[in-house]
PDB file of C-alpha atoms in Angstrom:
ATOM      1  CA  UNK A   1     -20.154 -34.693-107.474  1.00 96.00           C
ATOM      2  CA  UNK A   2     -22.038 -36.040-104.471  1.00 97.00           C
ATOM      3  CA  UNK A   3     -23.891 -33.236-102.676  1.00 96.00           C
ATOM      4  CA  UNK A   4     -24.942 -34.333 -99.205  1.00 95.00           C
ATOM      5  CA  UNK A   5     -25.996 -33.030 -95.816  1.00 91.00           C
ATOM      6  CA  UNK A   6     -28.556 -33.647 -93.098  1.00 86.00           C
ATOM      7  CA  UNK A   7     -32.199 -32.604 -93.176  1.00 82.00           C
ATOM      8  CA  UNK A   8     -32.701 -28.856 -93.374  1.00 85.00           C
ATOM      9  CA  UNK A   9     -29.258 -27.980 -94.735  1.00 89.00           C
ATOM     10  CA  UNK A  10     -30.659 -26.666 -98.020  1.00 90.00           C
ATOM     11  CA  UNK A  11     -30.046 -29.490-100.500  1.00 92.00           C
ATOM     12  CA  UNK A  12     -33.365 -29.021-102.336  1.00 88.00           C
ATOM     13  CA  UNK A  13     -32.904 -25.236-102.432  1.00 91.00           C
ATOM     14  CA  UNK A  14     -29.395 -25.639-103.866  1.00 93.00           C
ATOM     15  CA  UNK A  15     -30.656 -28.073-106.520  1.00 91.00           C
ATOM     16  CA  UNK A  16     -33.129 -25.459-107.762  1.00 91.00           C
ATOM     17  CA  UNK A  17     -30.469 -22.726-107.701  1.00 94.00           C
ATOM     18  CA  UNK A  18     -27.954 -24.825-109.662  1.00 94.00           C
ATOM     19  CA  UNK A  19     -30.619 -25.861-112.164  1.00 94.00           C
ATOM     20  CA  UNK A  20     -31.764 -22.274-112.746  1.00 94.00           C
ATOM     21  CA  UNK A  21     -28.324 -20.685-113.003  1.00 96.00           C
ATOM     22  CA  UNK A  22     -26.722 -23.467-115.067  1.00 96.00           C
ATOM     23  CA  UNK A  23     -29.644 -23.514-117.508  1.00 95.00           C
ATOM     24  CA  UNK A  24     -29.427 -19.728-117.919  1.00 94.00           C
ATOM     25  CA  UNK A  25     -25.650 -19.752-118.493  1.00 95.00           C
ATOM     26  CA  UNK A  26     -25.569 -22.740-120.852  1.00 94.00           C
ATOM     27  CA  UNK A  27     -28.449 -21.373-122.973  1.00 92.00           C
ATOM     28  CA  UNK A  28     -26.060 -18.649-124.201  1.00 91.00           C
ATOM     29  CA  UNK A  29     -23.613 -21.118-125.731  1.00 89.00           C
ATOM     30  CA  UNK A  30     -25.986 -23.730-127.162  1.00 89.00           C
ATOM     31  CA  UNK A  31     -26.839 -23.650-130.903  1.00 85.00           C
ATOM     32  CA  UNK A  32     -30.500 -23.744-129.863  1.00 87.00           C
ATOM     33  CA  UNK A  33     -31.191 -21.953-126.543  1.00 83.00           C
ATOM     34  CA  UNK A  34     -34.280 -24.119-125.971  1.00 86.00           C
ATOM     35  CA  UNK A  35     -32.298 -27.378-125.964  1.00 91.00           C
ATOM     36  CA  UNK A  36     -32.162 -29.312-122.677  1.00 94.00           C
ATOM     37  CA  UNK A  37     -28.787 -28.589-121.074  1.00 95.00           C
ATOM     38  CA  UNK A  38     -29.576 -29.370-117.417  1.00 96.00           C
ATOM     39  CA  UNK A  39     -31.865 -32.211-116.369  1.00 96.00           C
ATOM     40  CA  UNK A  40     -33.519 -32.953-113.015  1.00 96.00           C
ATOM     41  CA  UNK A  41     -34.318 -36.579-112.164  1.00 96.00           C
ATOM     42  CA  UNK A  42     -35.077 -38.773-109.153  1.00 95.00           C
ATOM     43  CA  UNK A  43     -35.393 -42.544-108.583  1.00 95.00           C
ATOM     44  CA  UNK A  44     -39.072 -42.532-107.490  1.00 92.00           C
ATOM     45  CA  UNK A  45     -42.225 -40.731-108.523  1.00 92.00           C
ATOM     46  CA  UNK A  46     -42.678 -39.018-105.145  1.00 89.00           C
ATOM     47  CA  UNK A  47     -39.085 -37.755-105.083  1.00 89.00           C
ATOM     48  CA  UNK A  48     -39.390 -36.550-108.687  1.00 91.00           C
ATOM     49  CA  UNK A  49     -42.656 -34.741-107.931  1.00 90.00           C
ATOM     50  CA  UNK A  50     -41.018 -32.863-105.047  1.00 85.00           C
ATOM     51  CA  UNK A  51     -38.538 -31.172-107.401  1.00 87.00           C
ATOM     52  CA  UNK A  52     -40.818 -30.982-110.456  1.00 88.00           C
ATOM     53  CA  UNK A  53     -38.784 -33.596-112.311  1.00 91.00           C
ATOM     54  CA  UNK A  54     -39.192 -36.994-113.983  1.00 94.00           C
ATOM     55  CA  UNK A  55     -38.028 -40.387-112.782  1.00 96.00           C
ATOM     56  CA  UNK A  56     -34.729 -41.813-113.976  1.00 96.00           C
ATOM     57  CA  UNK A  57     -36.537 -44.772-115.516  1.00 96.00           C
ATOM     58  CA  UNK A  58     -38.915 -42.692-117.633  1.00 95.00           C
ATOM     59  CA  UNK A  59     -36.243 -40.154-118.595  1.00 96.00           C
ATOM     60  CA  UNK A  60     -33.828 -42.743-119.963  1.00 96.00           C
ATOM     61  CA  UNK A  61     -36.284 -45.509-120.964  1.00 94.00           C
ATOM     62  CA  UNK A  62     -34.947 -47.956-118.370  1.00 95.00           C
ATOM     63  CA  UNK A  63     -37.225 -50.861-117.491  1.00 92.00           C
ATOM     64  CA  UNK A  64     -37.930 -51.457-113.799  1.00 89.00           C
ATOM     65  CA  UNK A  65     -36.717 -55.052-114.205  1.00 87.00           C
ATOM     66  CA  UNK A  66     -33.658 -54.181-116.331  1.00 90.00           C
ATOM     67  CA  UNK A  67     -30.850 -56.670-115.860  1.00 89.00           C
ATOM     68  CA  UNK A  68     -27.086 -56.645-116.238  1.00 87.00           C
ATOM     69  CA  UNK A  69     -25.139 -56.799-118.460  1.00 90.00           C
ATOM     70  CA  UNK A  70     -26.322 -53.493-119.907  1.00 92.00           C
ATOM     71  CA  UNK A  71     -28.910 -53.812-122.667  1.00 93.00           C
ATOM     72  CA  UNK A  72     -28.605 -50.925-125.175  1.00 93.00           C
ATOM     73  CA  UNK A  73     -31.687 -49.296-126.662  1.00 93.00           C
ATOM     74  CA  UNK A  74     -32.607 -49.949-130.295  1.00 93.00           C
ATOM     75  CA  UNK A  75     -31.923 -47.285-132.914  1.00 93.00           C
ATOM     76  CA  UNK A  76     -35.458 -45.890-132.994  1.00 93.00           C
ATOM     77  CA  UNK A  77     -35.706 -45.360-129.241  1.00 93.00           C
ATOM     78  CA  UNK A  78     -32.170 -44.055-128.776  1.00 95.00           C
ATOM     79  CA  UNK A  79     -32.662 -41.608-131.651  1.00 95.00           C
ATOM     80  CA  UNK A  80     -35.755 -40.274-129.871  1.00 94.00           C
ATOM     81  CA  UNK A  81     -33.721 -39.748-126.699  1.00 94.00           C
ATOM     82  CA  UNK A  82     -30.875 -38.250-128.710  1.00 94.00           C
ATOM     83  CA  UNK A  83     -33.180 -35.657-130.246  1.00 93.00           C
ATOM     84  CA  UNK A  84     -34.215 -34.524-126.740  1.00 93.00           C
ATOM     85  CA  UNK A  85     -30.943 -34.805-124.833  1.00 95.00           C
ATOM     86  CA  UNK A  86     -28.107 -34.379-127.334  1.00 92.00           C
ATOM     87  CA  UNK A  87     -27.178 -31.007-125.740  1.00 94.00           C
ATOM     88  CA  UNK A  88     -27.318 -32.287-122.148  1.00 96.00           C
ATOM     89  CA  UNK A  89     -24.403 -31.030-120.046  1.00 96.00           C
ATOM     90  CA  UNK A  90     -25.487 -31.566-116.427  1.00 97.00           C
ATOM     91  CA  UNK A  91     -27.610 -34.362-114.942  1.00 97.00           C
ATOM     92  CA  UNK A  92     -28.925 -33.898-111.384  1.00 97.00           C
ATOM     93  CA  UNK A  93     -30.162 -37.001-109.528  1.00 97.00           C
ATOM     94  CA  UNK A  94     -32.030 -36.273-106.288  1.00 95.00           C
ATOM     95  CA  UNK A  95     -32.467 -38.844-103.488  1.00 95.00           C
ATOM     96  CA  UNK A  96     -29.335 -40.595-104.706  1.00 96.00           C
ATOM     97  CA  UNK A  97     -29.358 -42.933-101.687  1.00 95.00           C
ATOM     98  CA  UNK A  98     -32.218 -44.860-103.346  1.00 96.00           C
ATOM     99  CA  UNK A  99     -30.254 -45.442-106.565  1.00 96.00           C
ATOM    100  CA  UNK A 100     -28.452 -48.780-106.769  1.00 95.00           C
ATOM    101  CA  UNK A 101     -25.330 -49.686-108.711  1.00 95.00           C
ATOM    102  CA  UNK A 102     -27.264 -51.322-111.544  1.00 95.00           C
ATOM    103  CA  UNK A 103     -29.427 -48.261-112.160  1.00 96.00           C
ATOM    104  CA  UNK A 104     -26.412 -45.936-112.123  1.00 96.00           C
ATOM    105  CA  UNK A 105     -24.738 -48.283-114.599  1.00 95.00           C
ATOM    106  CA  UNK A 106     -27.745 -47.994-116.908  1.00 96.00           C
ATOM    107  CA  UNK A 107     -27.673 -44.187-116.677  1.00 97.00           C
ATOM    108  CA  UNK A 108     -23.984 -44.363-117.671  1.00 96.00           C
ATOM    109  CA  UNK A 109     -24.827 -46.640-120.605  1.00 95.00           C
ATOM    110  CA  UNK A 110     -27.741 -44.533-121.844  1.00 96.00           C
ATOM    111  CA  UNK A 111     -25.704 -41.314-121.724  1.00 96.00           C
ATOM    112  CA  UNK A 112     -22.862 -42.955-123.645  1.00 94.00           C
ATOM    113  CA  UNK A 113     -25.378 -44.049-126.287  1.00 94.00           C
ATOM    114  CA  UNK A 114     -26.968 -40.606-126.457  1.00 95.00           C
ATOM    115  CA  UNK A 115     -23.625 -38.804-126.700  1.00 93.00           C
ATOM    116  CA  UNK A 116     -22.170 -41.501-129.005  1.00 90.00           C
ATOM    117  CA  UNK A 117     -18.833 -41.444-127.222  1.00 80.00           C
ATOM    118  CA  UNK A 118     -16.329 -43.953-128.482  1.00 74.00           C
ATOM    119  CA  UNK A 119     -14.119 -43.656-125.396  1.00 75.00           C
ATOM    120  CA  UNK A 120     -14.811 -44.765-121.827  1.00 80.00           C
ATOM    121  CA  UNK A 121     -15.694 -41.322-120.429  1.00 88.00           C
ATOM    122  CA  UNK A 122     -18.061 -41.836-117.477  1.00 94.00           C
ATOM    123  CA  UNK A 123     -21.644 -40.878-118.327  1.00 96.00           C
ATOM    124  CA  UNK A 124     -20.690 -39.907-121.857  1.00 94.00           C
ATOM    125  CA  UNK A 125     -18.938 -36.787-120.606  1.00 94.00           C
ATOM    126  CA  UNK A 126     -22.081 -35.417-118.913  1.00 96.00           C
ATOM    127  CA  UNK A 127     -21.485 -33.877-115.466  1.00 97.00           C
ATOM    128  CA  UNK A 128     -23.554 -35.776-112.878  1.00 97.00           C
ATOM    129  CA  UNK A 129     -24.567 -34.309-109.503  1.00 97.00           C
ATOM    130  CA  UNK A 130     -25.976 -36.871-107.074  1.00 97.00           C
ATOM    131  CA  UNK A 131     -27.892 -35.228-104.228  1.00 96.00           C
ATOM    132  CA  UNK A 132     -29.024 -36.942-101.055  1.00 94.00           C
ATOM    133  CA  UNK A 133     -28.143 -38.473 -97.717  1.00 93.00           C
ATOM    134  CA  UNK A 134     -27.000 -42.070 -97.274  1.00 94.00           C
ATOM    135  CA  UNK A 135     -28.449 -42.033 -93.743  1.00 91.00           C
ATOM    136  CA  UNK A 136     -31.843 -41.955 -95.447  1.00 89.00           C
ATOM    137  CA  UNK A 137     -33.637 -44.631 -97.488  1.00 89.00           C
ATOM    138  CA  UNK A 138     -31.425 -47.213 -99.251  1.00 91.00           C
ATOM    139  CA  UNK A 139     -32.293 -48.864-102.590  1.00 93.00           C
ATOM    140  CA  UNK A 140     -35.343 -51.127-102.379  1.00 88.00           C
ATOM    141  CA  UNK A 141     -33.308 -53.804-104.131  1.00 84.00           C
ATOM    142  CA  UNK A 142     -29.695 -53.960-105.195  1.00 89.00           C
ATOM    143  CA  UNK A 143     -26.427 -52.644-103.776  1.00 91.00           C
ATOM    144  CA  UNK A 144     -26.090 -49.152-102.362  1.00 93.00           C
ATOM    145  CA  UNK A 145     -23.694 -46.966-104.351  1.00 95.00           C
ATOM    146  CA  UNK A 146     -21.106 -46.634-101.565  1.00 93.00           C
ATOM    147  CA  UNK A 147     -20.525 -50.406-101.410  1.00 92.00           C
ATOM    148  CA  UNK A 148     -17.194 -51.207-103.068  1.00 88.00           C
ATOM    149  CA  UNK A 149     -17.362 -53.405-106.152  1.00 82.00           C
ATOM    150  CA  UNK A 150     -14.834 -55.085-108.415  1.00 80.00           C
ATOM    151  CA  UNK A 151     -13.853 -53.569-111.739  1.00 80.00           C
ATOM    152  CA  UNK A 152     -15.027 -50.098-112.715  1.00 84.00           C
ATOM    153  CA  UNK A 153     -16.881 -48.479-109.824  1.00 92.00           C
ATOM    154  CA  UNK A 154     -18.759 -45.489-111.229  1.00 94.00           C
ATOM    155  CA  UNK A 155     -19.565 -44.093-107.793  1.00 95.00           C
ATOM    156  CA  UNK A 156     -16.427 -44.599-105.704  1.00 94.00           C
ATOM    157  CA  UNK A 157     -14.001 -43.995-108.589  1.00 93.00           C
ATOM    158  CA  UNK A 158     -15.458 -40.770-109.978  1.00 95.00           C
ATOM    159  CA  UNK A 159     -17.599 -38.884-107.458  1.00 96.00           C
ATOM    160  CA  UNK A 160     -16.205 -36.286-105.048  1.00 96.00           C
ATOM    161  CA  UNK A 161     -18.126 -35.135-101.956  1.00 96.00           C
ATOM    162  CA  UNK A 162     -19.491 -31.705-101.040  1.00 95.00           C
ATOM    163  CA  UNK A 163     -21.279 -31.600 -97.681  1.00 94.00           C
ATOM    164  CA  UNK A 164     -23.694 -28.943 -96.437  1.00 93.00           C
ATOM    165  CA  UNK A 165     -23.350 -28.653 -92.650  1.00 88.00           C
ATOM    166  CA  UNK A 166     -25.347 -25.578 -91.592  1.00 88.00           C
ATOM    167  CA  UNK A 167     -28.964 -26.351 -90.663  1.00 85.00           C
ATOM    168  CA  UNK A 168     -31.123 -23.511 -91.964  1.00 85.00           C
ATOM    169  CA  UNK A 169     -34.560 -25.061 -91.448  1.00 83.00           C
ATOM    170  CA  UNK A 170     -34.324 -25.105 -87.628  1.00 78.00           C
ATOM    171  CA  UNK A 171     -33.538 -21.879 -85.785  1.00 77.00           C
ATOM    172  CA  UNK A 172     -33.001 -23.683 -82.462  1.00 78.00           C
ATOM    173  CA  UNK A 173     -29.392 -24.916 -82.688  1.00 79.00           C
ATOM    174  CA  UNK A 174     -29.787 -27.366 -79.797  1.00 80.00           C
ATOM    175  CA  UNK A 175     -32.848 -28.964 -81.376  1.00 80.00           C
ATOM    176  CA  UNK A 176     -31.068 -29.111 -84.759  1.00 80.00           C
ATOM    177  CA  UNK A 177     -28.135 -30.938 -83.130  1.00 82.00           C
ATOM    178  CA  UNK A 178     -30.577 -33.373 -81.504  1.00 82.00           C
ATOM    179  CA  UNK A 179     -32.059 -34.185 -84.904  1.00 81.00           C
ATOM    180  CA  UNK A 180     -28.556 -34.799 -86.264  1.00 82.00           C
ATOM    181  CA  UNK A 181     -27.800 -37.169 -83.363  1.00 83.00           C
ATOM    182  CA  UNK A 182     -30.917 -39.164 -84.255  1.00 83.00           C
ATOM    183  CA  UNK A 183     -29.912 -39.127 -87.933  1.00 84.00           C
ATOM    184  CA  UNK A 184     -26.569 -40.808 -87.206  1.00 82.00           C
ATOM    185  CA  UNK A 185     -27.710 -43.106 -84.391  1.00 84.00           C
ATOM    186  CA  UNK A 186     -27.221 -46.855 -84.700  1.00 84.00           C
ATOM    187  CA  UNK A 187     -29.859 -49.261 -83.385  1.00 82.00           C
ATOM    188  CA  UNK A 188     -27.445 -50.435 -80.700  1.00 85.00           C
ATOM    189  CA  UNK A 189     -26.734 -46.890 -79.446  1.00 84.00           C
ATOM    190  CA  UNK A 190     -28.554 -45.471 -76.442  1.00 85.00           C
ATOM    191  CA  UNK A 191     -29.806 -41.909 -76.704  1.00 84.00           C
ATOM    192  CA  UNK A 192     -28.380 -39.471 -74.177  1.00 86.00           C
ATOM    193  CA  UNK A 193     -30.733 -38.447 -71.387  1.00 87.00           C
ATOM    194  CA  UNK A 194     -30.838 -34.800 -72.517  1.00 85.00           C
ATOM    195  CA  UNK A 195     -31.866 -35.892 -76.036  1.00 85.00           C
ATOM    196  CA  UNK A 196     -34.718 -38.016 -74.669  1.00 87.00           C
ATOM    197  CA  UNK A 197     -35.807 -35.161 -72.406  1.00 87.00           C
ATOM    198  CA  UNK A 198     -35.855 -32.683 -75.276  1.00 84.00           C
ATOM    199  CA  UNK A 199     -37.977 -34.985 -77.408  1.00 83.00           C
ATOM    200  CA  UNK A 200     -40.379 -35.644 -74.544  1.00 85.00           C
ATOM    201  CA  UNK A 201     -40.753 -31.894 -74.015  1.00 84.00           C
ATOM    202  CA  UNK A 202     -41.974 -31.638 -77.599  1.00 79.00           C
ATOM    203  CA  UNK A 203     -44.965 -33.841 -76.756  1.00 78.00           C
ATOM    204  CA  UNK A 204     -48.220 -31.912 -76.326  1.00 76.00           C
ATOM    205  CA  UNK A 205     -50.683 -34.771 -75.921  1.00 73.00           C
ATOM    206  CA  UNK A 206     -52.765 -33.262 -78.685  1.00 74.00           C
ATOM    207  CA  UNK A 207     -53.792 -35.074 -81.843  1.00 69.00           C
ATOM    208  CA  UNK A 208     -51.560 -33.588 -84.508  1.00 68.00           C
ATOM    209  CA  UNK A 209     -52.107 -33.219 -88.241  1.00 69.00           C
ATOM    210  CA  UNK A 210     -48.545 -34.131 -89.143  1.00 71.00           C
ATOM    211  CA  UNK A 211     -47.201 -37.217 -90.872  1.00 70.00           C
ATOM    212  CA  UNK A 212     -47.297 -40.408 -88.764  1.00 68.00           C
ATOM    213  CA  UNK A 213     -44.127 -42.511 -88.848  1.00 70.00           C
ATOM    214  CA  UNK A 214     -45.008 -45.995 -87.673  1.00 74.00           C
ATOM    215  CA  UNK A 215     -45.834 -49.482 -88.912  1.00 85.00           C
ATOM    216  CA  UNK A 216     -48.003 -49.952 -92.004  1.00 86.00           C
ATOM    217  CA  UNK A 217     -50.803 -51.365 -89.849  1.00 90.00           C
ATOM    218  CA  UNK A 218     -50.909 -48.345 -87.538  1.00 87.00           C
ATOM    219  CA  UNK A 219     -50.706 -45.941 -90.473  1.00 85.00           C
ATOM    220  CA  UNK A 220     -53.689 -47.707 -92.096  1.00 87.00           C
ATOM    221  CA  UNK A 221     -55.632 -47.480 -88.828  1.00 88.00           C
ATOM    222  CA  UNK A 222     -54.859 -43.762 -88.585  1.00 85.00           C
ATOM    223  CA  UNK A 223     -55.940 -43.176 -92.189  1.00 84.00           C
ATOM    224  CA  UNK A 224     -59.226 -45.010 -91.627  1.00 84.00           C
ATOM    225  CA  UNK A 225     -59.957 -42.959 -88.488  1.00 84.00           C
ATOM    226  CA  UNK A 226     -59.284 -39.737 -90.378  1.00 83.00           C
ATOM    227  CA  UNK A 227     -61.465 -40.867 -93.269  1.00 82.00           C
ATOM    228  CA  UNK A 228     -64.401 -41.646 -90.970  1.00 83.00           C
ATOM    229  CA  UNK A 229     -63.986 -38.317 -89.188  1.00 83.00           C
ATOM    230  CA  UNK A 230     -64.395 -36.511 -92.511  1.00 82.00           C
ATOM    231  CA  UNK A 231     -67.572 -38.318 -93.525  1.00 77.00           C
ATOM    232  CA  UNK A 232     -69.972 -40.735 -91.866  1.00 74.00           C
ATOM    233  CA  UNK A 233     -71.252 -41.953 -95.233  1.00 79.00           C
ATOM    234  CA  UNK A 234     -68.414 -44.299 -96.177  1.00 76.00           C
ATOM    235  CA  UNK A 235     -68.695 -46.418 -99.302  1.00 81.00           C
ATOM    236  CA  UNK A 236     -66.377 -49.353-100.042  1.00 83.00           C
ATOM    237  CA  UNK A 237     -65.531 -50.048-103.693  1.00 87.00           C
ATOM    238  CA  UNK A 238     -63.789 -53.297-104.552  1.00 89.00           C
ATOM    239  CA  UNK A 239     -61.059 -52.750-107.139  1.00 87.00           C
ATOM    240  CA  UNK A 240     -60.306 -55.111-110.009  1.00 86.00           C
ATOM    241  CA  UNK A 241     -56.703 -55.715-110.979  1.00 86.00           C
ATOM    242  CA  UNK A 242     -56.017 -56.282-114.669  1.00 86.00           C
ATOM    243  CA  UNK A 243     -52.799 -57.303-116.377  1.00 84.00           C
ATOM    244  CA  UNK A 244     -51.871 -57.994-119.991  1.00 83.00           C
ATOM    245  CA  UNK A 245     -50.924 -61.584-120.759  1.00 82.00           C
ATOM    246  CA  UNK A 246     -47.487 -61.436-122.469  1.00 78.00           C
ATOM    247  CA  UNK A 247     -48.403 -64.356-124.781  1.00 81.00           C
ATOM    248  CA  UNK A 248     -51.960 -63.524-125.861  1.00 83.00           C
ATOM    249  CA  UNK A 249     -51.688 -59.731-125.319  1.00 79.00           C
ATOM    250  CA  UNK A 250     -55.193 -59.857-123.767  1.00 84.00           C
ATOM    251  CA  UNK A 251     -56.236 -58.230-120.511  1.00 84.00           C
ATOM    252  CA  UNK A 252     -56.767 -60.754-117.739  1.00 83.00           C
ATOM    253  CA  UNK A 253     -58.489 -60.193-114.370  1.00 81.00           C
TER     254      UNK A 253
END
């Protein structure tokens, strides 16, 4: 299932509710109640941190530079995963818009290995809930999931949609609708005059403490100003980058 909705519709709250209730219910029927039956994951470290989860890559031992066709894990590594996730019933992937087709294919392959399914059941028979909003960030590289592809299409062929429509974060319905207009706006679309007016009325002229959304250069300038305002005694430390040479296995500067 694909669970979607705009900002403030309660996606993160629903994730936590599903995780809690499903874990509680499934614990009654598992041979070992402490086995992992429901798993929370996300494609990036920041997204995973927000829901107290792990990244998809670390959870399923998928290399950042993994390539197609699918490369199965060796027996030792897959047995380690199997010992942790053999009872897995539900996989929840937050910020699904940042997952590309290759990564979803690897999740499918890993779950089939873990579950040791001989048939072609998607994701080894594990129920997958993708949560997110395709109006938000796309994959850094690779094809977005909604793009049609030839052959088996894990996303378009198997996922149904459930959309949350009621904004619960904003009590002002007119302001909530304005935010939704901005969410769906194309670059070529002009904003209505009343939308522009509402946004301008939100300006106070004061220096806020909120997150700045701008170019990297302006964000860096803002961070430096804030740093200097906190302390006049600023010390610069030059970092050294080290990497391990794949041939000699030695650290190189």
